[in-house]
Structure formats: C-alpha cells, structure tokens
Short mmCIF file of C-alpha atoms and ligand atoms in Angstrom, two decimals:
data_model
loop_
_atom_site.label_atom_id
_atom_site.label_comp_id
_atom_site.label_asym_id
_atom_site.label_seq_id
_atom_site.Cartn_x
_atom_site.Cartn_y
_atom_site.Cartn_z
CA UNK A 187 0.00 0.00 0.00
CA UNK A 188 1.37 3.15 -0.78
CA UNK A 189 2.58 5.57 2.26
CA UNK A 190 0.56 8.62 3.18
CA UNK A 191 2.58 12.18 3.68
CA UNK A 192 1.56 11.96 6.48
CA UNK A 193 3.51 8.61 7.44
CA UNK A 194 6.26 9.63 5.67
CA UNK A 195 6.75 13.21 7.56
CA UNK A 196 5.00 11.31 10.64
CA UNK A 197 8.28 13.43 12.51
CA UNK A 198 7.39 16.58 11.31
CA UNK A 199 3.33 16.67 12.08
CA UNK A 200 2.76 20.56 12.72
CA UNK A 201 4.42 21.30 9.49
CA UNK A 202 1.45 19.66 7.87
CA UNK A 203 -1.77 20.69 6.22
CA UNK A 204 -4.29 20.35 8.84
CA UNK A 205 -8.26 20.68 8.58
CA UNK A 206 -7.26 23.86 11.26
CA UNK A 207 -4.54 24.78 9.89
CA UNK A 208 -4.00 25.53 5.66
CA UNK A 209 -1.40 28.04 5.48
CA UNK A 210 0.49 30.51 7.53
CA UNK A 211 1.09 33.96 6.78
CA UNK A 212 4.75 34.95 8.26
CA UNK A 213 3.81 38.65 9.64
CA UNK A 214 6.92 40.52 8.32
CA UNK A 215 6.28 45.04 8.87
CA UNK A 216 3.28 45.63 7.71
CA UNK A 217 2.92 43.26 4.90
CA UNK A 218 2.47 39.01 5.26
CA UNK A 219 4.89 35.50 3.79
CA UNK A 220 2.52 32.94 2.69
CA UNK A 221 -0.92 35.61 2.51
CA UNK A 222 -1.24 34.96 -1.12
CA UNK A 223 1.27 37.73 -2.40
CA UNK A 224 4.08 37.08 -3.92
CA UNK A 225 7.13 38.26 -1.90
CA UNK A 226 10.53 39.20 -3.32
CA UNK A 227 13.80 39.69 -1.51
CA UNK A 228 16.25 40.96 -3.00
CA UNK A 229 19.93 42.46 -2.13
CA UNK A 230 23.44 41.28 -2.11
CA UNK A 231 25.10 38.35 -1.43
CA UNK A 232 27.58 40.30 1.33
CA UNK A 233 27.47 43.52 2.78
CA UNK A 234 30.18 44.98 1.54
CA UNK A 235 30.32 49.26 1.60
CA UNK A 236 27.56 51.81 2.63
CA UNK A 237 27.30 52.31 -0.81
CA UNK A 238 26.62 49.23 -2.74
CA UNK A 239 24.21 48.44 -0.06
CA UNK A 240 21.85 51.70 -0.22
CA UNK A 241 22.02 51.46 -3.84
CA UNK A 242 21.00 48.08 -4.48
CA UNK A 243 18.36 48.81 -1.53
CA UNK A 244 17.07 51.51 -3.63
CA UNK A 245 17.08 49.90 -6.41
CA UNK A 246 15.34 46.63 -5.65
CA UNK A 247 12.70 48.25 -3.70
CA UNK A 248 11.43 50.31 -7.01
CA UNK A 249 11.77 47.06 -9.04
CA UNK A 250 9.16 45.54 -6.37
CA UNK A 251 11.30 43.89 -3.76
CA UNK A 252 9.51 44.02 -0.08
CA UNK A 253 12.88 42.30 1.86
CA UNK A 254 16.44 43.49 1.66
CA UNK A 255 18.97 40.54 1.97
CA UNK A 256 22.63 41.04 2.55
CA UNK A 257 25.30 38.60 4.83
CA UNK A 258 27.17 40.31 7.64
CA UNK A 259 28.37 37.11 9.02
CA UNK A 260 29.07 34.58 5.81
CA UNK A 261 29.49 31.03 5.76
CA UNK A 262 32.37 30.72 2.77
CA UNK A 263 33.49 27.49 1.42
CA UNK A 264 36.80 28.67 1.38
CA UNK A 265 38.07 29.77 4.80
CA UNK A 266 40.21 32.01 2.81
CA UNK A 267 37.34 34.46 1.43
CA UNK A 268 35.80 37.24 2.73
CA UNK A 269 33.85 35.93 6.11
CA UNK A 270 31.67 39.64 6.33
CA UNK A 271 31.63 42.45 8.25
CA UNK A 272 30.03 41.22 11.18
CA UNK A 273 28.15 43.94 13.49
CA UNK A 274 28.97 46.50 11.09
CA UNK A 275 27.36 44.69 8.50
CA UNK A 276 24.12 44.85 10.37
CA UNK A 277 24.44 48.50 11.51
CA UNK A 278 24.43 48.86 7.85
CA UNK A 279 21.67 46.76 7.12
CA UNK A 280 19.70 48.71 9.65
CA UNK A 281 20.76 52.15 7.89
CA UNK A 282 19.16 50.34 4.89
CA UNK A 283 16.06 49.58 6.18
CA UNK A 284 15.52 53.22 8.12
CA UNK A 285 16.40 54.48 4.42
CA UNK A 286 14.39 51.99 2.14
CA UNK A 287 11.39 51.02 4.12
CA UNK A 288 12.74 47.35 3.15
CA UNK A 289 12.75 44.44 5.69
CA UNK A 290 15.90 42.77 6.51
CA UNK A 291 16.35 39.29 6.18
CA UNK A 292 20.43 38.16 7.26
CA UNK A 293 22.07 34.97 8.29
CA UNK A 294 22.86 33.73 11.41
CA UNK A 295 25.48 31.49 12.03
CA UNK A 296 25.91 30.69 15.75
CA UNK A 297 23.69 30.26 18.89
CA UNK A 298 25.86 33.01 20.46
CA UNK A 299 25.46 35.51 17.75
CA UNK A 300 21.27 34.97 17.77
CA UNK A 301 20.60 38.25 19.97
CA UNK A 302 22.64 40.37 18.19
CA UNK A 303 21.45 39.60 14.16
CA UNK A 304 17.67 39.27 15.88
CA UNK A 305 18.34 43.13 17.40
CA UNK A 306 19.05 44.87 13.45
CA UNK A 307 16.94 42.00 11.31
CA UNK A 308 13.26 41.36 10.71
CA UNK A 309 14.03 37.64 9.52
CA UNK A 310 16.47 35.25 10.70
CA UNK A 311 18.35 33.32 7.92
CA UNK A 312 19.29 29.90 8.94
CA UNK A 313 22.03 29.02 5.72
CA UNK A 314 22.03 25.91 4.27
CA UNK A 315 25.42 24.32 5.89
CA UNK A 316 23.35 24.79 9.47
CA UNK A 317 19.78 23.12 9.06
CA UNK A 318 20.60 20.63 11.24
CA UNK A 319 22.44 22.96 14.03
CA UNK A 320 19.42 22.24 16.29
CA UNK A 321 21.37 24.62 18.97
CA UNK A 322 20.91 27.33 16.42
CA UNK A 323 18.01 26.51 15.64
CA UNK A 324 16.36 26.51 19.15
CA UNK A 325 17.97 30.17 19.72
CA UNK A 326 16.70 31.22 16.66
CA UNK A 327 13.37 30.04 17.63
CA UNK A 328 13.19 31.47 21.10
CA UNK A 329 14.25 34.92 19.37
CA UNK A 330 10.65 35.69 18.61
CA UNK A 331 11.80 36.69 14.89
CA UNK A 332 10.49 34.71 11.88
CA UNK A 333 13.12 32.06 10.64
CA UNK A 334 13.51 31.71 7.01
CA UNK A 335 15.08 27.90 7.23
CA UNK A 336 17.44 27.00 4.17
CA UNK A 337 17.18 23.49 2.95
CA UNK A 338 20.60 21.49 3.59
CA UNK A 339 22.50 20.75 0.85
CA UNK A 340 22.22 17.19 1.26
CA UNK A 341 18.74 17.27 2.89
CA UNK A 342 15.76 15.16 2.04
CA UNK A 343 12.35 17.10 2.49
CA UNK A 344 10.92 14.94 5.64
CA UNK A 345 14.89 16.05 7.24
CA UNK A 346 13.63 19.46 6.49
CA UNK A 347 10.37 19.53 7.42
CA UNK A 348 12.05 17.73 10.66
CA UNK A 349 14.58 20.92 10.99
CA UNK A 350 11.48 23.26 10.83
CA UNK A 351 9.07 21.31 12.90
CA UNK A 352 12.06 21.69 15.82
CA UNK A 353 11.34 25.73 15.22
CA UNK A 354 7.52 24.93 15.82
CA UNK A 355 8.29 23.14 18.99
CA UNK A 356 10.52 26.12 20.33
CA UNK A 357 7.49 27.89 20.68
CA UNK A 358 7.88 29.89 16.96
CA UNK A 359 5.22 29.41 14.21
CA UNK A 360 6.37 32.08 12.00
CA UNK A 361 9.15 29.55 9.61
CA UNK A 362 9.65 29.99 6.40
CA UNK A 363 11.27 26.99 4.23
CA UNK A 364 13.54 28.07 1.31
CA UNK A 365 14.62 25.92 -1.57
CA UNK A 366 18.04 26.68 -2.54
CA UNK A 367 19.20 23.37 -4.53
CA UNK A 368 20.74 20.60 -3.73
CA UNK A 369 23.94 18.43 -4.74
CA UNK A 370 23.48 15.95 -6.81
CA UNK A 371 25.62 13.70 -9.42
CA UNK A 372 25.16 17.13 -11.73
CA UNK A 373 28.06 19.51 -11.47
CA UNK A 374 27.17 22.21 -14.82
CA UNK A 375 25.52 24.24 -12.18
CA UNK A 376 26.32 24.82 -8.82
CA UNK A 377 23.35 23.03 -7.31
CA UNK A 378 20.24 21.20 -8.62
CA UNK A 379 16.97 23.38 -7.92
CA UNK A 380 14.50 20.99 -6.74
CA UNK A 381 11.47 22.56 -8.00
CA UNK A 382 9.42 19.42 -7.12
CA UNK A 383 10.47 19.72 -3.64
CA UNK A 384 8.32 23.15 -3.74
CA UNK A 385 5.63 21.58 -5.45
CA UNK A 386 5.11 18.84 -2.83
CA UNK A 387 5.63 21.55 0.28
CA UNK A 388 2.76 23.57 -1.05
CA UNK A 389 0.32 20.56 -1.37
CA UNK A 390 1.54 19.02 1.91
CA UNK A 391 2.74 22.47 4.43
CA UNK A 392 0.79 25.12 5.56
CA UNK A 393 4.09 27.13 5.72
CA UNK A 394 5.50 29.67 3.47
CA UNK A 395 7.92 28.38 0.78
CA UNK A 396 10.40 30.51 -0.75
CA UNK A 397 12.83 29.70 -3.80
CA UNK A 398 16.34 30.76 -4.10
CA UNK A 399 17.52 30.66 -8.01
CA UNK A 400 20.48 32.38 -7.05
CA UNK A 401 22.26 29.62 -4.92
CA UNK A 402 20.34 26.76 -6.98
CA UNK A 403 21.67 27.90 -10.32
CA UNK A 404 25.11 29.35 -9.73
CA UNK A 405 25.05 31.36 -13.26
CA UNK A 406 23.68 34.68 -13.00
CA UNK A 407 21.52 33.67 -16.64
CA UNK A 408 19.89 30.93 -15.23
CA UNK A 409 18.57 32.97 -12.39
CA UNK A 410 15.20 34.22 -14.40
CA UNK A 411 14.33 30.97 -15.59
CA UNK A 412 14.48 28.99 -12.09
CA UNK A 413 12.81 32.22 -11.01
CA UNK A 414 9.82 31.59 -13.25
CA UNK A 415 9.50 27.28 -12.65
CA UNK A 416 9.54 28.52 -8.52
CA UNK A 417 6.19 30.88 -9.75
CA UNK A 418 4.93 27.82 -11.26
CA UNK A 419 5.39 25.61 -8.82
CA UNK A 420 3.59 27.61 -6.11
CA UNK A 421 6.37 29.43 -4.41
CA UNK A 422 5.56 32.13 -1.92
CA UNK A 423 8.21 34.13 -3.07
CA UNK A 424 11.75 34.28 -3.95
CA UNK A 425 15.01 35.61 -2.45
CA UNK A 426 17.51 36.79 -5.31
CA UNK A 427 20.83 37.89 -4.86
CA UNK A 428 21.66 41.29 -6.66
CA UNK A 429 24.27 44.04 -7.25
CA UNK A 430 25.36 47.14 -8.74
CA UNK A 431 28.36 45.50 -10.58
CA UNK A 432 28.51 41.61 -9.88
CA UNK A 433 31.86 41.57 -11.50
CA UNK A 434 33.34 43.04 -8.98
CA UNK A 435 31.12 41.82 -5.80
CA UNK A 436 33.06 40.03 -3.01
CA UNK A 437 30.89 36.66 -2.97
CA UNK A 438 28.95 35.28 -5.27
CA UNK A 439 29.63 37.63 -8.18
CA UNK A 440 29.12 34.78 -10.56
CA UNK A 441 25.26 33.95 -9.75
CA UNK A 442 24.37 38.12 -8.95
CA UNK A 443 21.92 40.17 -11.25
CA UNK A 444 22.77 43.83 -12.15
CA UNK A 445 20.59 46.19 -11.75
CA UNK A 446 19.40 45.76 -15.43
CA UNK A 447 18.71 41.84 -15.57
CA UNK A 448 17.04 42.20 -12.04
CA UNK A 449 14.25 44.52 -13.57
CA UNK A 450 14.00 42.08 -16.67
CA UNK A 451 13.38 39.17 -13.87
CA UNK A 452 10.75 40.84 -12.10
CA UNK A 453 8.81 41.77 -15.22
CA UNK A 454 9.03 38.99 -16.75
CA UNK A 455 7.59 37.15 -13.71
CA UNK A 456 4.24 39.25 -14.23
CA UNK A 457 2.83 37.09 -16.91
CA UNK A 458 3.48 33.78 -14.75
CA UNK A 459 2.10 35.29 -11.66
CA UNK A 460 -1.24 36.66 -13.78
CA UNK A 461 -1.67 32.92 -14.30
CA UNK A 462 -1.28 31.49 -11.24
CA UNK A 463 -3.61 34.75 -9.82
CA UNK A 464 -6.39 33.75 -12.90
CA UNK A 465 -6.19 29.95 -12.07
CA UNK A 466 -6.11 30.99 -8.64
CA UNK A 467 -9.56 33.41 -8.71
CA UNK A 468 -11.02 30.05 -11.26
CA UNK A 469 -10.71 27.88 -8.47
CA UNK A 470 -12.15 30.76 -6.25
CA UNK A 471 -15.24 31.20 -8.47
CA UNK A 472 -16.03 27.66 -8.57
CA UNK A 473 -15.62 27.48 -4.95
CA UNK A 474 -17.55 30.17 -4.06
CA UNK A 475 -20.63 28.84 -6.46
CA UNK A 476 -20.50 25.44 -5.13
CA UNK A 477 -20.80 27.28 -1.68
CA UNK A 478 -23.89 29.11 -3.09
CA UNK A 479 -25.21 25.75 -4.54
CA UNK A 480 -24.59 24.50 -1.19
CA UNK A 481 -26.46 27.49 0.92
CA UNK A 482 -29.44 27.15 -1.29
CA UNK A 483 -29.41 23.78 -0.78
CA UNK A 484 -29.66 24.37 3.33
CA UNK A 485 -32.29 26.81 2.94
CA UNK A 486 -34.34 24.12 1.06
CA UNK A 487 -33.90 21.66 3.59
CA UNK A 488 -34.03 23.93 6.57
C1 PEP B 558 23.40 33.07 1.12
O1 PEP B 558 22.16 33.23 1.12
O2 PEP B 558 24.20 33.94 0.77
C2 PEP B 558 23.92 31.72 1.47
C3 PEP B 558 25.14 31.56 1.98
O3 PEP B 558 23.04 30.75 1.22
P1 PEP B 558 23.13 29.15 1.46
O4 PEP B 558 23.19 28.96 2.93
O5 PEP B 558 21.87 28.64 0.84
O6 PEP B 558 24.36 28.67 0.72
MN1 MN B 559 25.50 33.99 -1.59
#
C-alpha cells in the first residue's frame, strides 16, 4: 500500500496541512509570507560598503522587492574568502532599512550571535550548511523573529520539514522553508533546484515556501528561468541575490543580477504570476458557487 505524507513526515506533524490549519502567513512590517502575495527579496550576497548596499536597496525596492537581503556574518566554502563584516554589517543593514522602508532578512550562524542579528533584522536566515544545528536553531526560535530555514544541501524534504518542525516546537510558528538546490551527481551548475520539492511543500505544508535561483543555479543567466519554474510551482516568493556590478562583488559575483537583468526578472515574472492569480480566482469562483449551490441547498432543507 502506498505511504501517506503523512507517514512519511509522521516526525514533522505541525508542518502539515491540517483541517485547522491551511497556510500561515509569516507577519513581516506591515505586509504578510505565505498571505497569497508574492514576496521578493532581494539584495546582495555580502554587505560589503555603505554604498553598494543603499544602492542596491534603492534599487530593488522600485523594481518591487519588499525584503532586503545582505550577509554580515558569511558562511564561505573557502576559509580564505571574505567571512563579512560582522556587526557593522548589520548597523548597515539597519541604515538600509531606516532608508528603504525594506525588511531585513540576514544569516545567522551561531547560537551566540542569535541576539545580536535578531536586534538589526526582521528575519532570521538559517544558511544551508546549518539546518541541522538544532542549537541554532532553538535560539533562533526562542528569538521571537520569523526564521527563514534553508534546505541542507544534502537534505531530504521529511529532514527538512524535521529541521522546521524543531522551530515549531521552540514555541515559533512564523518559519519559512527556502529551496536553494541541492547536490546531486550534476556539477554544470552549482546546485540542482528541486522545484518538485516546492511543489510537494505547497500541497503538503501550511508554511511559506520561498525559492532561491540564485544559490540553486550558480550562473547569473539561469537565475530568471528557475525564477519563473519557482512561480509555477507555487512558491511564496523568492530571495535573489543582486548588485550594482557583480563583477566586482566580493561573494557570489558569478550567480548576482545587475541592476538591469534584475528589472527584466521581475517583469518577466508578471505574466506567470497573472496565471497562477487567474487559475487561482477560477478555483475561487467555482468554490464560491458550489458554496452558493450548497447554501441554497440548506435553505431548502431547513
Ligand atoms: C546566502 O544566502 O548567501 C547563502 C550563503 O546561502 P546558502 O546557505 O543557501 O548557501
Ligand atoms: Mn550567496
């Protein structure tokens, strides 16, 4: 007999659908993850200078962006690179967001550290070597901040869902998963974005799923597309990594959009997200005249 998603995330049951419970809107300013608009955040891979930060800020906030991302503290896979400019990097981020209006989503890498990134951000960004850090994770739980939870490299979905259902036990429902690709046998791109992993969450999680083309495709031209198959698949939103001149950035360069190709991503995004609104308000009509149907059909009895 085949196995329910139910038994096969059986360690992960809050992160499930329920009859109660169909979808959770992460309460971020005055705007909602996971309340039926599409949310993009956008914004550097590092903070790196006062001025690459305000300007992409600016920038990606006319273009439509509601979250500004950056890294003051980076995990590198080279302990040579740049590792960020730690509490600087958030005073920054802070300047940013007094400036921009823009919410500030930013990595945290330690339990110790949780405080300090939960004083200057609005979302804490759990990166994808530290899933599993449940010590992080409980600190980032007991923060009161949302936690936007990055899927482990080498991470199956129910380890995941397991990762975020540890969030939900700490006392925090706002979590937000984010697809960010995997490794796999394929090495053309830096990871393989699991698309079908964000198809699944949305049929089987009430919570808000996010896509990240930027760390999933590695190539800054791949970004759009993987941006478009996330619409399709039912993401909640996307978190892009941008900047005024990738070539020169100081992580990351390689998968960044300029300024240019991020306004050509977000507008070409408007013609998938009219579908998915049309099929969306189909679904809605039917519903609501099968409700109708249904109310008649109570008054007749009753
Ligand atoms: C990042 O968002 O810059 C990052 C380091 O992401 P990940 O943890 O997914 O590699
Ligand atoms: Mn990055």
């Amino acid at each position: 007999m085949r196995e329910t998603w139910q038994e096969r995330f059986a360690e992960a049951p809050d992160c499930l659908k329920s009859t109660q419970r169909q979808q959770t809107a992460v309460p971020v300013l005055d705007f909602a993850i996971g309340g039926g608009d599409f949310v993009t955040m956008a914004g550097p891979c590092s903070v790196e200078t006062e001025f690459q930060l305000m300007a992409t800020a600016n920038h990606v906030r006319r273009a439509g962006a509601r979250i500004l991302r950056g890294g003051a503290f980076k995990p590198r896979s080279s302990p040579y690179a740049f590792q960020g400019h730690g509490l600087d990097g958030l005073k920054m981020l802070a300047r940013a967001r007094q400036e921009s209006g823009l919410a500030i989503v930013t990595e945290v890498m330690s339990e110790e550290l949780v405080p300090m990134v939960a004083e200057y951000a609005d979302i804490l960004q759990i990166g994808t070597r530290n899933m599993e850090n449940y010590a992080l994770l409980e600190a980032a739980a007991r923060s009161g901040r949302p936690v936007m939870l990055k899927r482990g490299m080498v991470a199956t979905v129910a380890e995941w869902l397991r990762a975020a259902q540890l969030i939900l036990d700490n006392g925090n429902p706002n979590v937000i998963l984010c697809e960010r690709g995997i490794r796999t046998f394929e090495t053309s791109m830096r990871n393989t974005f699991d698309a079908a992993s964000i198809a699944l969450l949305k049929q089987v999680s009430h919570l808000p799923v996010i896509a990240d083309p930027s760390h999933a495709a590695g190539h800054s031209e791949l970004v759009p597309a993987l941006a478009q198959i996330a619409v399709a698949a039912g993401a909640d939103g996307l978190i892009v990594e941008v900047h005024p001149n990738p070539a020169k950035a100081w992580s990351d360069g390689e998968q960044s959009l300029d300024f240019g190709a991020f306004d050509a991503m977000m507008d070409g995004l408007e013609p998938w997200l009219m579908a998915r609104n049309r099929g969306a308000s189909r679904r809605g009509t039917r519903n609501s005249r099968r409700e109708i149907a249904g109310a008649r059909a109570m008054e007749a009895v009753g």
